Structure formats: structure tokens, C-alpha cells
mmCIF file of C-alpha atoms in Angstrom:
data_model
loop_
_atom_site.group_PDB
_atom_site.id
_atom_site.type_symbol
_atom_site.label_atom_id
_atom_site.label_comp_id
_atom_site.label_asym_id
_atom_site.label_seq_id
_atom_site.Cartn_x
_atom_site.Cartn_y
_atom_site.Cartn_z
ATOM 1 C CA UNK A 24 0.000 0.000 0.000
ATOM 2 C CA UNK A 25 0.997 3.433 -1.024
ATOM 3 C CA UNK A 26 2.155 5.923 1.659
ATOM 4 C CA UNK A 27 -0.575 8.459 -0.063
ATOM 5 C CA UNK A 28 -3.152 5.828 -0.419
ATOM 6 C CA UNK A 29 -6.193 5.896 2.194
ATOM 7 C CA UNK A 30 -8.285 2.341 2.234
ATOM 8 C CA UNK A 31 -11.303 1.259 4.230
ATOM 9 C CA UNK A 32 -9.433 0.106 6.659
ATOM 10 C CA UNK A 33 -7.632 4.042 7.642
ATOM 11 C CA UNK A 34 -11.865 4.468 7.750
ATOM 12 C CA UNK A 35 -12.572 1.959 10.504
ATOM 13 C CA UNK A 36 -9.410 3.374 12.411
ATOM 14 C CA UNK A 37 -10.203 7.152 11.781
ATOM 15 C CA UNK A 38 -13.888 6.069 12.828
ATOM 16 C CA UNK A 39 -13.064 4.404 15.704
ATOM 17 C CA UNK A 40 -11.103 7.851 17.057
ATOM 18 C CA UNK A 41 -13.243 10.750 15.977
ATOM 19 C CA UNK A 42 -16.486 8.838 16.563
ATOM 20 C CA UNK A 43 -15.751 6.162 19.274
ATOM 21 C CA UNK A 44 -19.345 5.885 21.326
ATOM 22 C CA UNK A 45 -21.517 6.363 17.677
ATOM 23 C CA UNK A 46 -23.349 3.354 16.475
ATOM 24 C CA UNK A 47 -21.761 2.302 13.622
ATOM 25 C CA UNK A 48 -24.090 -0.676 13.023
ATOM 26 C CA UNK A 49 -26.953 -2.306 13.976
ATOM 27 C CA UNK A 50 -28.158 -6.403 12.958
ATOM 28 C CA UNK A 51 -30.746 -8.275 14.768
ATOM 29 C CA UNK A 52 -29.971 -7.415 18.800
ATOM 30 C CA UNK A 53 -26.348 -6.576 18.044
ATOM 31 C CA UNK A 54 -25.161 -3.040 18.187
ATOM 32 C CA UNK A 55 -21.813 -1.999 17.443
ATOM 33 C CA UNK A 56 -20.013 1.547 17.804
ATOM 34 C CA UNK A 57 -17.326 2.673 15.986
ATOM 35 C CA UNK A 58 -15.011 1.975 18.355
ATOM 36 C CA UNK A 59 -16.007 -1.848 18.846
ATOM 37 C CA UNK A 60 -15.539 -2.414 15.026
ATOM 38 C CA UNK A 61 -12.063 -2.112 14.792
ATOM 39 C CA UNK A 62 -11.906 -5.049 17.577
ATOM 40 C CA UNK A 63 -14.072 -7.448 15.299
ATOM 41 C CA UNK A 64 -12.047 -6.394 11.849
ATOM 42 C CA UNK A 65 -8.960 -7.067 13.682
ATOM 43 C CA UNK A 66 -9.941 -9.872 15.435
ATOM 44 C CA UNK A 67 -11.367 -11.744 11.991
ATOM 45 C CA UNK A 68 -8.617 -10.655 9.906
ATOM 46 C CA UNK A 69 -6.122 -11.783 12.586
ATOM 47 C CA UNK A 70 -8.142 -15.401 12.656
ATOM 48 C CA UNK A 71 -7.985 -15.719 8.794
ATOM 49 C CA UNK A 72 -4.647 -15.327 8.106
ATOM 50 C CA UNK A 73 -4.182 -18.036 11.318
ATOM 51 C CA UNK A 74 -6.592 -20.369 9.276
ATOM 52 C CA UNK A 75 -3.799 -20.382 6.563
ATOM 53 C CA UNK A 76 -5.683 -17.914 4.014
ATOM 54 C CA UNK A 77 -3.446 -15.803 2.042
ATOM 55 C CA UNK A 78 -3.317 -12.388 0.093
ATOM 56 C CA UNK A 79 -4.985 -12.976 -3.057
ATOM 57 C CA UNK A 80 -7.033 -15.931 -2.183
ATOM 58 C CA UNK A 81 -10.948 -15.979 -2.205
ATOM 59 C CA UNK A 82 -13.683 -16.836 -0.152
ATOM 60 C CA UNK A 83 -17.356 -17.011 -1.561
ATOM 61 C CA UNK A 84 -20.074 -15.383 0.676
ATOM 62 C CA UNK A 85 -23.387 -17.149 0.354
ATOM 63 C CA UNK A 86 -25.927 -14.941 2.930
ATOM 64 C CA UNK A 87 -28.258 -12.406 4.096
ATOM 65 C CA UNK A 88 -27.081 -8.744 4.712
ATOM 66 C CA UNK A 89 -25.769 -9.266 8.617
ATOM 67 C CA UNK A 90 -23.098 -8.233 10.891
ATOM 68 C CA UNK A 91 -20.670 -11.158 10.012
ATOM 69 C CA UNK A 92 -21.059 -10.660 6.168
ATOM 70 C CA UNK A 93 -19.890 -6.458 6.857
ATOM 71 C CA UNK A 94 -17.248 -7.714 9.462
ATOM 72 C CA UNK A 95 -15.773 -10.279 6.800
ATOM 73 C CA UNK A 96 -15.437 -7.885 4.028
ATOM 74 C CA UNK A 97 -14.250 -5.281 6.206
ATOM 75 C CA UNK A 98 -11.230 -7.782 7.025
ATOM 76 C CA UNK A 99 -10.752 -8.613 3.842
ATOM 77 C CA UNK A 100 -9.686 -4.901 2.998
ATOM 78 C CA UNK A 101 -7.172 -5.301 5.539
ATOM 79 C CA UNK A 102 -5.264 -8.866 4.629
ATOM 80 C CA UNK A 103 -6.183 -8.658 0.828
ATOM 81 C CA UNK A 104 -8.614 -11.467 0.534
ATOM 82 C CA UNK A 105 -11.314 -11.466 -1.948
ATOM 83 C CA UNK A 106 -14.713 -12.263 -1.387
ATOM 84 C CA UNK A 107 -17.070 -13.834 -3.864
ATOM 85 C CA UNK A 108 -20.749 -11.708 -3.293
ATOM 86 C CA UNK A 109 -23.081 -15.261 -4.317
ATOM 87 C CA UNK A 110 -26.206 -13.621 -5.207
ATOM 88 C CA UNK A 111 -28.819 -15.647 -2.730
ATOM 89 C CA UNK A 112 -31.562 -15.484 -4.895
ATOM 90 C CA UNK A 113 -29.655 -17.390 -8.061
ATOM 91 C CA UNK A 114 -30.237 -20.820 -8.421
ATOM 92 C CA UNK A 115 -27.598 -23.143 -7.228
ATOM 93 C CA UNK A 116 -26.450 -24.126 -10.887
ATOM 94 C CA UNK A 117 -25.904 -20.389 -11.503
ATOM 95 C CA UNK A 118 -23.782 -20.505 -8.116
ATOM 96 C CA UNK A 119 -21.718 -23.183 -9.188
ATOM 97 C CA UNK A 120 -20.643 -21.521 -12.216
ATOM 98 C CA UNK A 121 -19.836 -18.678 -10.388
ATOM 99 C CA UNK A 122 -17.363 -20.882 -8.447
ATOM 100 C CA UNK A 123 -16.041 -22.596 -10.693
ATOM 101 C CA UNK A 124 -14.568 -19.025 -12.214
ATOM 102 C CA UNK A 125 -13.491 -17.835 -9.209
ATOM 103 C CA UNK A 126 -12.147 -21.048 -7.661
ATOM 104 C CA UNK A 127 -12.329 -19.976 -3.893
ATOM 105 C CA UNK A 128 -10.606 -21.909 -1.061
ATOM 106 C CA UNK A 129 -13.640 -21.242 1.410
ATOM 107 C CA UNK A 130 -17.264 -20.753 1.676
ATOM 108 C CA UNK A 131 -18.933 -19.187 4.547
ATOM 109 C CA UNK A 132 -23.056 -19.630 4.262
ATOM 110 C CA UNK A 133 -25.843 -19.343 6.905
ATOM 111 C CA UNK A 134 -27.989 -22.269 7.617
ATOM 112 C CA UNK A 135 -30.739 -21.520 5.555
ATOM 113 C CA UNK A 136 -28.860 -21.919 2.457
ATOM 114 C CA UNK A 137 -26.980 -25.391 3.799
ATOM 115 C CA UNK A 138 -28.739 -27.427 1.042
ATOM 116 C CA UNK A 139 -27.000 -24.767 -1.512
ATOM 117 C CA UNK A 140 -23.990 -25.251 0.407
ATOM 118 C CA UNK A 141 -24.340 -28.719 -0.021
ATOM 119 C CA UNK A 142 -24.191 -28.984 -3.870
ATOM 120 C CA UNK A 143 -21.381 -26.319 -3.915
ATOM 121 C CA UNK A 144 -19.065 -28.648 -1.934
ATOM 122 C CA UNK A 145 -18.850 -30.820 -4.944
ATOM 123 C CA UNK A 146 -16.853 -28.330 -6.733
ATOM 124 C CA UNK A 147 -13.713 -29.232 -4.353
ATOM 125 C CA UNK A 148 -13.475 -26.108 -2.869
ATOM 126 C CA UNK A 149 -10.066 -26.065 -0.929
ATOM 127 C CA UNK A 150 -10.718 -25.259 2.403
ATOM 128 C CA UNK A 151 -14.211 -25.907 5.118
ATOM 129 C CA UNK A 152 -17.198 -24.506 4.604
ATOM 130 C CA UNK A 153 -18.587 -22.347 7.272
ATOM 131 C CA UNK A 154 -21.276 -21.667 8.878
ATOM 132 C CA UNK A 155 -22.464 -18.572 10.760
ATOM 133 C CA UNK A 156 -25.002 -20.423 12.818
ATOM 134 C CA UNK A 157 -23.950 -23.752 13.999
ATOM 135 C CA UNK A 158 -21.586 -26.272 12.619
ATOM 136 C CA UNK A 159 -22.603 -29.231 11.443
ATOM 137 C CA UNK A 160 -21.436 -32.833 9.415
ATOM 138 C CA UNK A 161 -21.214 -30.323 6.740
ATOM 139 C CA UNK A 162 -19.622 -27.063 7.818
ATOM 140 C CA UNK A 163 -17.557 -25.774 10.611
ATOM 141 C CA UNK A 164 -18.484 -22.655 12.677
ATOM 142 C CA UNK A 165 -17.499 -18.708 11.574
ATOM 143 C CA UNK A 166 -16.721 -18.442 15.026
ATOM 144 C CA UNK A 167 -13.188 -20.873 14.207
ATOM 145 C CA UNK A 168 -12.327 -17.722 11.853
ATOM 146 C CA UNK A 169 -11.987 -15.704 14.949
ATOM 147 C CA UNK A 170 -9.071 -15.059 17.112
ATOM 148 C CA UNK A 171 -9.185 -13.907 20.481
ATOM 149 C CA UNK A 172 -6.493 -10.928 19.578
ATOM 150 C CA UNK A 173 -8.199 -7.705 18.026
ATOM 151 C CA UNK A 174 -4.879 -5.835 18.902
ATOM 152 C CA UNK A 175 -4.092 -4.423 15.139
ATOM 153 C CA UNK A 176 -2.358 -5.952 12.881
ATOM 154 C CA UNK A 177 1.291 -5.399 11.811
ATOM 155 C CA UNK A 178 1.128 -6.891 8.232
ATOM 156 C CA UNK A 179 1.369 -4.410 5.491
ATOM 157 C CA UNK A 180 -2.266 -3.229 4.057
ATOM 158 C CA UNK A 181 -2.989 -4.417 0.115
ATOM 159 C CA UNK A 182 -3.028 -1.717 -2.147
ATOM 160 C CA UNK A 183 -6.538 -0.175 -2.670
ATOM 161 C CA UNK A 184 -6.311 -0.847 -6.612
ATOM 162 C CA UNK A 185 -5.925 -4.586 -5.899
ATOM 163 C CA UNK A 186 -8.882 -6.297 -5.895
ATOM 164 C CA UNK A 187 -11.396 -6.790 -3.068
ATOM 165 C CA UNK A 188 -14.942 -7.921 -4.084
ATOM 166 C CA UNK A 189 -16.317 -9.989 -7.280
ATOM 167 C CA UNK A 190 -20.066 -9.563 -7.739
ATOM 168 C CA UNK A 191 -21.691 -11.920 -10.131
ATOM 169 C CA UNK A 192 -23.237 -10.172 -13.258
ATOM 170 C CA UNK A 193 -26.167 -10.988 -14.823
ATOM 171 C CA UNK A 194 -25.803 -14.226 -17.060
ATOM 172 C CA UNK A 195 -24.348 -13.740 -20.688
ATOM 173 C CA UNK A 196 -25.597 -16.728 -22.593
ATOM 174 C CA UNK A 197 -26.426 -18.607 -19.631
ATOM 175 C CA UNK A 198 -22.939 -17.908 -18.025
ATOM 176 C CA UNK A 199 -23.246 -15.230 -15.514
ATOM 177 C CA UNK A 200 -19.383 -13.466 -14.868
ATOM 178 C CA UNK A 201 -17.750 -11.931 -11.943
ATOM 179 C CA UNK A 202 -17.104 -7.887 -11.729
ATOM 180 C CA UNK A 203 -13.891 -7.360 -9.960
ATOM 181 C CA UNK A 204 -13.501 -4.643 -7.687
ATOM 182 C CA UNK A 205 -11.139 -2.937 -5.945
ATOM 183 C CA UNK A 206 -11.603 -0.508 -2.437
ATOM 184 C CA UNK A 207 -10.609 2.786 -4.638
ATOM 185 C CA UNK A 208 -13.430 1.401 -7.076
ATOM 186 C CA UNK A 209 -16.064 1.557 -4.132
ATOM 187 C CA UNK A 210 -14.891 4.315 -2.413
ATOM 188 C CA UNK A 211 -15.232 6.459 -5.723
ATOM 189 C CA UNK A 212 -19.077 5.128 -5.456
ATOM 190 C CA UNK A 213 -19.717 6.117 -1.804
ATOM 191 C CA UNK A 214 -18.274 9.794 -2.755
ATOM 192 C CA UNK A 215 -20.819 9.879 -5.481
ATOM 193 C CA UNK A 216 -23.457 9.206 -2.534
ATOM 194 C CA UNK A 217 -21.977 11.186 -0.314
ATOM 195 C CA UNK A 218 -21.609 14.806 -2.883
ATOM 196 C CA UNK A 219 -24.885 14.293 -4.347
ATOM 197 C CA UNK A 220 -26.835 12.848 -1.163
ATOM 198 C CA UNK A 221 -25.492 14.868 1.600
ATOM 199 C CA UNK A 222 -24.154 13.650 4.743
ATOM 200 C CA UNK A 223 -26.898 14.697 6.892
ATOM 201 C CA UNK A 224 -29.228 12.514 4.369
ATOM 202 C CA UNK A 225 -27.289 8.946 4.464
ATOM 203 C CA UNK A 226 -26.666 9.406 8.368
ATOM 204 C CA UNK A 227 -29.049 6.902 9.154
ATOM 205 C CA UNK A 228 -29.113 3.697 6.764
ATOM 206 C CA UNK A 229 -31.830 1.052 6.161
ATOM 207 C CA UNK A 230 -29.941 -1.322 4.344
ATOM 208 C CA UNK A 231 -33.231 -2.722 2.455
ATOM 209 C CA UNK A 232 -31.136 -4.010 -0.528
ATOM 210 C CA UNK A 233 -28.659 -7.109 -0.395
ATOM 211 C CA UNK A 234 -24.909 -6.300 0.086
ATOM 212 C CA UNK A 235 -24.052 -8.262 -2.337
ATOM 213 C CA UNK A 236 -25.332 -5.816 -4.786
ATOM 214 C CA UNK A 237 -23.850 -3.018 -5.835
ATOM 215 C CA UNK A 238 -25.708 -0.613 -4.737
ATOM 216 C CA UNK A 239 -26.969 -1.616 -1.265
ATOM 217 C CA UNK A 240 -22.643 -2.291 -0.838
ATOM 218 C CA UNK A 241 -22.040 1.140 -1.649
ATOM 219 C CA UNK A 242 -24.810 2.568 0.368
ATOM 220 C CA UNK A 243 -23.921 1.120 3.338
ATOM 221 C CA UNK A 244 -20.171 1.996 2.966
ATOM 222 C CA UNK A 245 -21.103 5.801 1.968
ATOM 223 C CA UNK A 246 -22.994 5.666 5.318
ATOM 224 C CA UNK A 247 -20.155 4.268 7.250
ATOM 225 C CA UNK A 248 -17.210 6.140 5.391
ATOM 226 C CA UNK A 249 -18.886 9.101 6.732
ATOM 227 C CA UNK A 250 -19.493 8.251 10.392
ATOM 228 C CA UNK A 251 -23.395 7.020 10.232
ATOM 229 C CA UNK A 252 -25.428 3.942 11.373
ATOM 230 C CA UNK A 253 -26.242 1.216 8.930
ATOM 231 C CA UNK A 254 -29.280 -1.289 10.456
ATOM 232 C CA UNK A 255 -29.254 -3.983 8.432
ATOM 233 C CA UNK A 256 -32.091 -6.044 7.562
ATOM 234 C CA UNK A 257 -31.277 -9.662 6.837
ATOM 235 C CA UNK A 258 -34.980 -9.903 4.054
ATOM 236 C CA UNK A 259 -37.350 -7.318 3.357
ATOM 237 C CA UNK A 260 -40.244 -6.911 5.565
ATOM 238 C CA UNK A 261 -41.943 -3.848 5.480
ATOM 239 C CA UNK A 262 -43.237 -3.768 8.675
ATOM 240 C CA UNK A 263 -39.952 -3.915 10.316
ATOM 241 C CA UNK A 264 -38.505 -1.602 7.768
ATOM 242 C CA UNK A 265 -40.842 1.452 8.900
ATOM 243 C CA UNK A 266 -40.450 0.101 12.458
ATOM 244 C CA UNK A 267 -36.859 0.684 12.399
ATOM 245 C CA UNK A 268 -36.809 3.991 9.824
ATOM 246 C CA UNK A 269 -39.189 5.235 13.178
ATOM 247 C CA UNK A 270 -37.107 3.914 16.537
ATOM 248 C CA UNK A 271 -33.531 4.215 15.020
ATOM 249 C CA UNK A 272 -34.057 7.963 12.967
ATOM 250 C CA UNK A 273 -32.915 6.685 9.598
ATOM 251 C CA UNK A 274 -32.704 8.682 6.900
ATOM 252 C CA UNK A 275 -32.539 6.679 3.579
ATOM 253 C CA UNK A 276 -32.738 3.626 1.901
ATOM 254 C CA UNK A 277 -32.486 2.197 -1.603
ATOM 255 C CA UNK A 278 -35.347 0.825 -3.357
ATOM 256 C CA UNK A 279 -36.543 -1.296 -6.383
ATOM 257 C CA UNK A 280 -40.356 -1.732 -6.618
ATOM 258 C CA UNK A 281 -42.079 -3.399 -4.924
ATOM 259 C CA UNK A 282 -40.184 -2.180 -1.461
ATOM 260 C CA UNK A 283 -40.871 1.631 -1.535
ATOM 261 C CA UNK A 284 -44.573 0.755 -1.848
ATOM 262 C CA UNK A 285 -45.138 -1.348 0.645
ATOM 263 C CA UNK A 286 -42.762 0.438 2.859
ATOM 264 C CA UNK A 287 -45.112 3.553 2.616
ATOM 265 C CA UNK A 288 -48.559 1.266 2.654
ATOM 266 C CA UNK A 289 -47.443 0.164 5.800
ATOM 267 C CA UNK A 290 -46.640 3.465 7.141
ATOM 268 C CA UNK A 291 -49.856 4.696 6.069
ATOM 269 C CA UNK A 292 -51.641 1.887 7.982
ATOM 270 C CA UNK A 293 -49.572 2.568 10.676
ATOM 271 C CA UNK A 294 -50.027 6.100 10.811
ATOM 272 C CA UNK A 295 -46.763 6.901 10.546
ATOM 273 C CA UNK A 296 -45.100 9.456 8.698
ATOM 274 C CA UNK A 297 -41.922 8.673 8.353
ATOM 275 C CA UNK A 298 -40.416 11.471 10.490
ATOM 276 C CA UNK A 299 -36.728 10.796 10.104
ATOM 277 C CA UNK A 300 -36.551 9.609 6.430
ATOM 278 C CA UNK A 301 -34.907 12.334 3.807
ATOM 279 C CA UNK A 302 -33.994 10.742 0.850
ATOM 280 C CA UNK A 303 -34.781 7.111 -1.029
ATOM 281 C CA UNK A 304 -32.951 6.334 -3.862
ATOM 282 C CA UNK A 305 -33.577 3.817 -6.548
ATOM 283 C CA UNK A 306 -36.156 2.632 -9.525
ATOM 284 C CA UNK A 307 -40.243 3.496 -9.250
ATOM 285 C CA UNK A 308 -42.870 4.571 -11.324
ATOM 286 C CA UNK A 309 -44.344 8.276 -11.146
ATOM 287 C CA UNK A 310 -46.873 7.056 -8.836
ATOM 288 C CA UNK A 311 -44.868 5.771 -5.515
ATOM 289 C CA UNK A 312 -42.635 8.570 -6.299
ATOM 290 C CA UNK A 313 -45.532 11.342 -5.765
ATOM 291 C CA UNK A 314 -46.958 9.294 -2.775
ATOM 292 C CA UNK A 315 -43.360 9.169 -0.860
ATOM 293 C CA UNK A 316 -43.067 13.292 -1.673
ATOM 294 C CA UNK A 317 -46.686 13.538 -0.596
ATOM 295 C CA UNK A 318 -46.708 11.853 2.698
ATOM 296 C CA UNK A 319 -43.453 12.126 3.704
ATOM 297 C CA UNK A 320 -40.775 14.927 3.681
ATOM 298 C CA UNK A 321 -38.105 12.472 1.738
ATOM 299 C CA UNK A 322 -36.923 12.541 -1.813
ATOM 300 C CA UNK A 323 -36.494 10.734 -4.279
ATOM 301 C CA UNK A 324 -33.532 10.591 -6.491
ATOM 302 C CA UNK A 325 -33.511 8.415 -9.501
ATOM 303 C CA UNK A 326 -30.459 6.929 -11.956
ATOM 304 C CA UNK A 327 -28.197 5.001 -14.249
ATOM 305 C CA UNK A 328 -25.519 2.717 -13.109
ATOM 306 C CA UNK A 329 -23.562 0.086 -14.735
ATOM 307 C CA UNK A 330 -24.749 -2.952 -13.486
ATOM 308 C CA UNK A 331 -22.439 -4.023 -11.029
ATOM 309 C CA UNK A 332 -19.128 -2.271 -11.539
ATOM 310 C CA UNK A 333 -20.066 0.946 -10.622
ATOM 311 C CA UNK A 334 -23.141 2.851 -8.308
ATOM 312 C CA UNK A 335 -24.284 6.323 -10.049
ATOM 313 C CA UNK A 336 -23.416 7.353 -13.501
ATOM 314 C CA UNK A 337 -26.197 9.749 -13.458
ATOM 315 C CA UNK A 338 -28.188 10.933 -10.983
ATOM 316 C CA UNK A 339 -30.905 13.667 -10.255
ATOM 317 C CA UNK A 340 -33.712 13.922 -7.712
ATOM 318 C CA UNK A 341 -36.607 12.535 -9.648
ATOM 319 C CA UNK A 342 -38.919 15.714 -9.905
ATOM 320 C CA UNK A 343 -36.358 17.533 -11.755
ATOM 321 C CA UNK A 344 -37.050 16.060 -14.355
ATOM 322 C CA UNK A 345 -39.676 13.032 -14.450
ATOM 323 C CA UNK A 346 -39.092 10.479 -16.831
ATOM 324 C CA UNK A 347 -34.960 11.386 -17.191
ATOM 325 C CA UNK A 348 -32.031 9.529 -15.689
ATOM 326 C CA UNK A 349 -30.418 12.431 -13.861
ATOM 327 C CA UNK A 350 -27.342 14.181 -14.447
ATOM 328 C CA UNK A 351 -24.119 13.360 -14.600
ATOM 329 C CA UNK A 352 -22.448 12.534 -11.255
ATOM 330 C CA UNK A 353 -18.909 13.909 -10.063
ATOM 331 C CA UNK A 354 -17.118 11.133 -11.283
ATOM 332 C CA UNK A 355 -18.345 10.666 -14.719
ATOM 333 C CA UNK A 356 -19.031 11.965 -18.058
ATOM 334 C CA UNK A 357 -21.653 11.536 -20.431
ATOM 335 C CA UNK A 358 -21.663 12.037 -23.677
ATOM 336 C CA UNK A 359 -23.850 11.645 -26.483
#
């Protein structure tokens, strides 16, 4: 790593100082500040390389947004690994060409995806599966990756062009491929979300959409690049998504239909207004988009991005121009 380069990982330490007691993230009944995430990074990362992993090598990722899946790529930033983002709701022949691209010496899963899990072993993967709930004849337990030191480490960093994360695109004549990306990639995407957004609106992060796509990955990283709270939510349920927009003051979430719908059905039935919530981002039709402006005091921005190399080419909020794909966003040009 560069002396002049800055990575997620200076983040999580800079975090960890200038906002020590903040929540930094929130899954299920765990809350951790920004001071107790440096301790789990470390503590992973520290556990991985004990397990024998090396810079360079991969590990496929087959779950639900949750704390371990943010954790594990957070400590892959810091040893070099590369993580494989399976895309849960692919079947498990799609997975297994996925795999057998990326060839990765691990795969960590949660238990309701063990029968996928099950048919993946057959591809000889090099290393145990794991499992983030229990172990079992198949799998051993994520908790093996940890060690009980989350004193830093004193291995050099990985450069932040080197790559980080492969996301599966959509399938090319039946053969889906793997975008590689690197931390500079990503962080270019949160500081599109960050100019155009606003600070103040991604404070508070519902992540709605899966991490392992590209844009609910660079949400949540905008969020916690610039000292918010991202409360993950493992599916979609509506009710709990306008239950937790209320109790923990978010501020935004991304959205492909049918989510912002039923998010603000169930607010209406709830007779809640959304107090908190400044901004949604994503794909709707004219419809939803008047509704959330309507009864709520939030925005909503519309796009292009390219697939899943890259968050917002273009950008705009949507009433600027209804029916249009934004403008151009600080990073890129359009021309046509």
C-alpha cells in the first residue's frame, strides 16, 4: 500500500477515534459503535490469516445482509482477501458456475442456504465450509475464523487498486461473470453518494437491498465512510422496515419496486409518517414517487448505473425532471 493511499481500513481506524461511542451498526440485537468495530475487523482478519488464508485468495459469501457478512469484508480490505458476493436469490447451478470461475478456497453460508452449500461442496473447494449459525457434518463454525487478539495488525495493508470484491453479473448466454472490484473502485461510489446525497441525508441507513449488490454495498459503505449507522435487515419486511426507519431515525434507503410501496402502505396503515426519512434512492414509477413526496418529507432521487461495476453514472432527484435519468455525477461523463 501506497504511503498516499487511504483504504477502508484508515476508515474503521479514523472512525473508531473521531467517533468512538456512535453506532456504527446495527443487525438483529447486536449493536456496534465505531469503536467496537475495529476489535471485530482485527480480530477476523487476525483469525484468517491463522486459518492459513493468504493475500490474493478468495472466499465465496453465500448470505443475508448481517453483521458477520460487513465484518468479513471489512477484514478482507485489511489482509487482501477477496470475497465472492453469491447472489442468494440465483439458483444453485448459476452458483456453481460462479465458483467454478473464481475457484475460492472457502465458503462461509448461513444455515438456511446449507442445502445450496451442499451442492457447492462438490466443486472441491479447498478449504471448510462455514457456517455462521452452527456447525454441522457439513460445515464448521465462523466463530473458528476468529481469534481472540483484536490488537491491530502489523502486516502491510494491500493496495486499494488490488482487488477486493467480485459480484456476479447478470448471465451472458447462460454464463453469468464476476465484476472485480477494488476498495478505490467503491470508495469512488460512496463519494458519489456522499456529494450528491449529503451527509446529513445517508446518516441513518436502512440497508433494504442485499450487500451483495452493488448498490446496497455502496450505500452502506457511503454511510459508514462518513461516520453514520447502517441497520441492516437480513430480508425485506416492510413492517420492520418502517419500524426501524421510526425507533432508530434513519434517513434513507435504496429501493426497487415493490419495497418503496409497501414500505409507505405500511406506514400509512400505521399512521406513521416517516419522520426521520430524507432521501430514497432507486427505480419506481411516477406514482410511488408522488406518494413518498406527498406523505413524507423524503426525496427521491432516480439513476443510471452500470450494473455491477459501478453505483451512479447519473443521478438527479426525480422531480427535476420526471421520466430522465439524472445528471451526470462527479465522477463521470456523459456524452452523447
Amino acid at each position: 500500500m501506497s504511503l498516499r493511499e487511504h483504504s477502508i481500513y484508515d476508515c474503521i481506524v479514523n472512525n473508531a477515534r473521531n467517533y468512538s461511542d456512535e453506532i456504527a451498526l446495527v443487525s438483529g440485537d447486536l449493536r456496534l459503535t465505531y469503536r467496537e468495530v475495529p476489535l471485530h475487523v482485527n480480530s477476523l482478519a487476525r483469525g484468517l490469516l491463522n486459518m492459513g488464508f493468504e493475500k490474493g485468495d478468495r472466499i465465496g459469501v453465500l448470505l443475508n445482509n448481517c453483521a458477520e457478512y460487513a465484518l468479513l469484508l471489512a477484514a478482507c480490505t485489511r489482509i487482501g482477501l477477496i470475497t465472492v458476493c453469491l447472489n442468494t436469490r440465483t439458483s444453485a447451478d448459476e452458483m456453481c458456475k460462479i465458483l467454478e470461475q473464481t475457484k475460492p478456497k472457502a465458503l462461509i453460508f448461513q444455515k438456511s442456504y446449507e442445502q445450496q452449500a451442499d451442492e457447492l461442496r462438490d466443486l472441491h473447494i479447498n478449504r471448510q465450509l462455514y457456517c455462521i449459525d452452527e456447525a454441522s457434518i457439513l460445515s464448521s463454525s465462523f466463530d473458528q475464523l476468529l481469534d481472540e487478539d483484536p490488537s491491530p495488525l502489523t502486516e502491510p495493508q494491500p493496495s486499494v487498486d488490488e482487488g477486493w470484491l467480485i459480484i456476479p453479473t447478470a448471465a451472458v448466454d447462460g454464463i453469468p461473470k464476476g465484476a472485480l472490484l477494488s476498495q478505490r473502485n467503491v470508495m469512488a461510489s460512496a463519494d458519489v453518494h456522499l456529494h450528491h446525497f449529503g451527509r446529513e441525508a445517508i446518516k441513518g441507513h436502512l440497508v433494504a437491498l442485499p450487500i451483495f449488490h452493488v448498490m446496497g454495498l455502496t450505500s452502506a459503505w457511503a454511510t459508514f465512510i462518513s461516520g453514520g449507522k447502517n441497520v441492516l435487515l437480513k430480508q425485506f419486511d416492510e413492517k420492520l422496515a418502517v419500524n426501524l426507519i421510526d425507533s432508530e431515525d434513519l434517513t434513507y434507503f435504496g429501493s426497487f419496486p415493490p419495497v418503496l410501496e409497501r414500505v409507505l402502505d405500511t406506514a400509512k396503515e400505521s399512521s406513521s409518517v416517516l419522520e426521520s426519512l430524507k432521501l430514497v434512492y432507486g427505480l419506481e414509477g411516477a406514482e410511488n414517487i408522488n406518494r413518498l413526496q406527498e406523505e413524507t418529507g423524503a426525496v427521491f432521487w432516480t439513476g443510471f448505473g452500470q450494473a455491477e461495476t459501478t453505483a451512479f453514472v447519473t443521478a438527479s432527484p426525480a422531480s427535476e425532471c420526471p421520466g430522465a435519468s439524472g445528471r451526470p455525477t462527479l465522477i463521470n461523463s456523459v456524452l452523447l
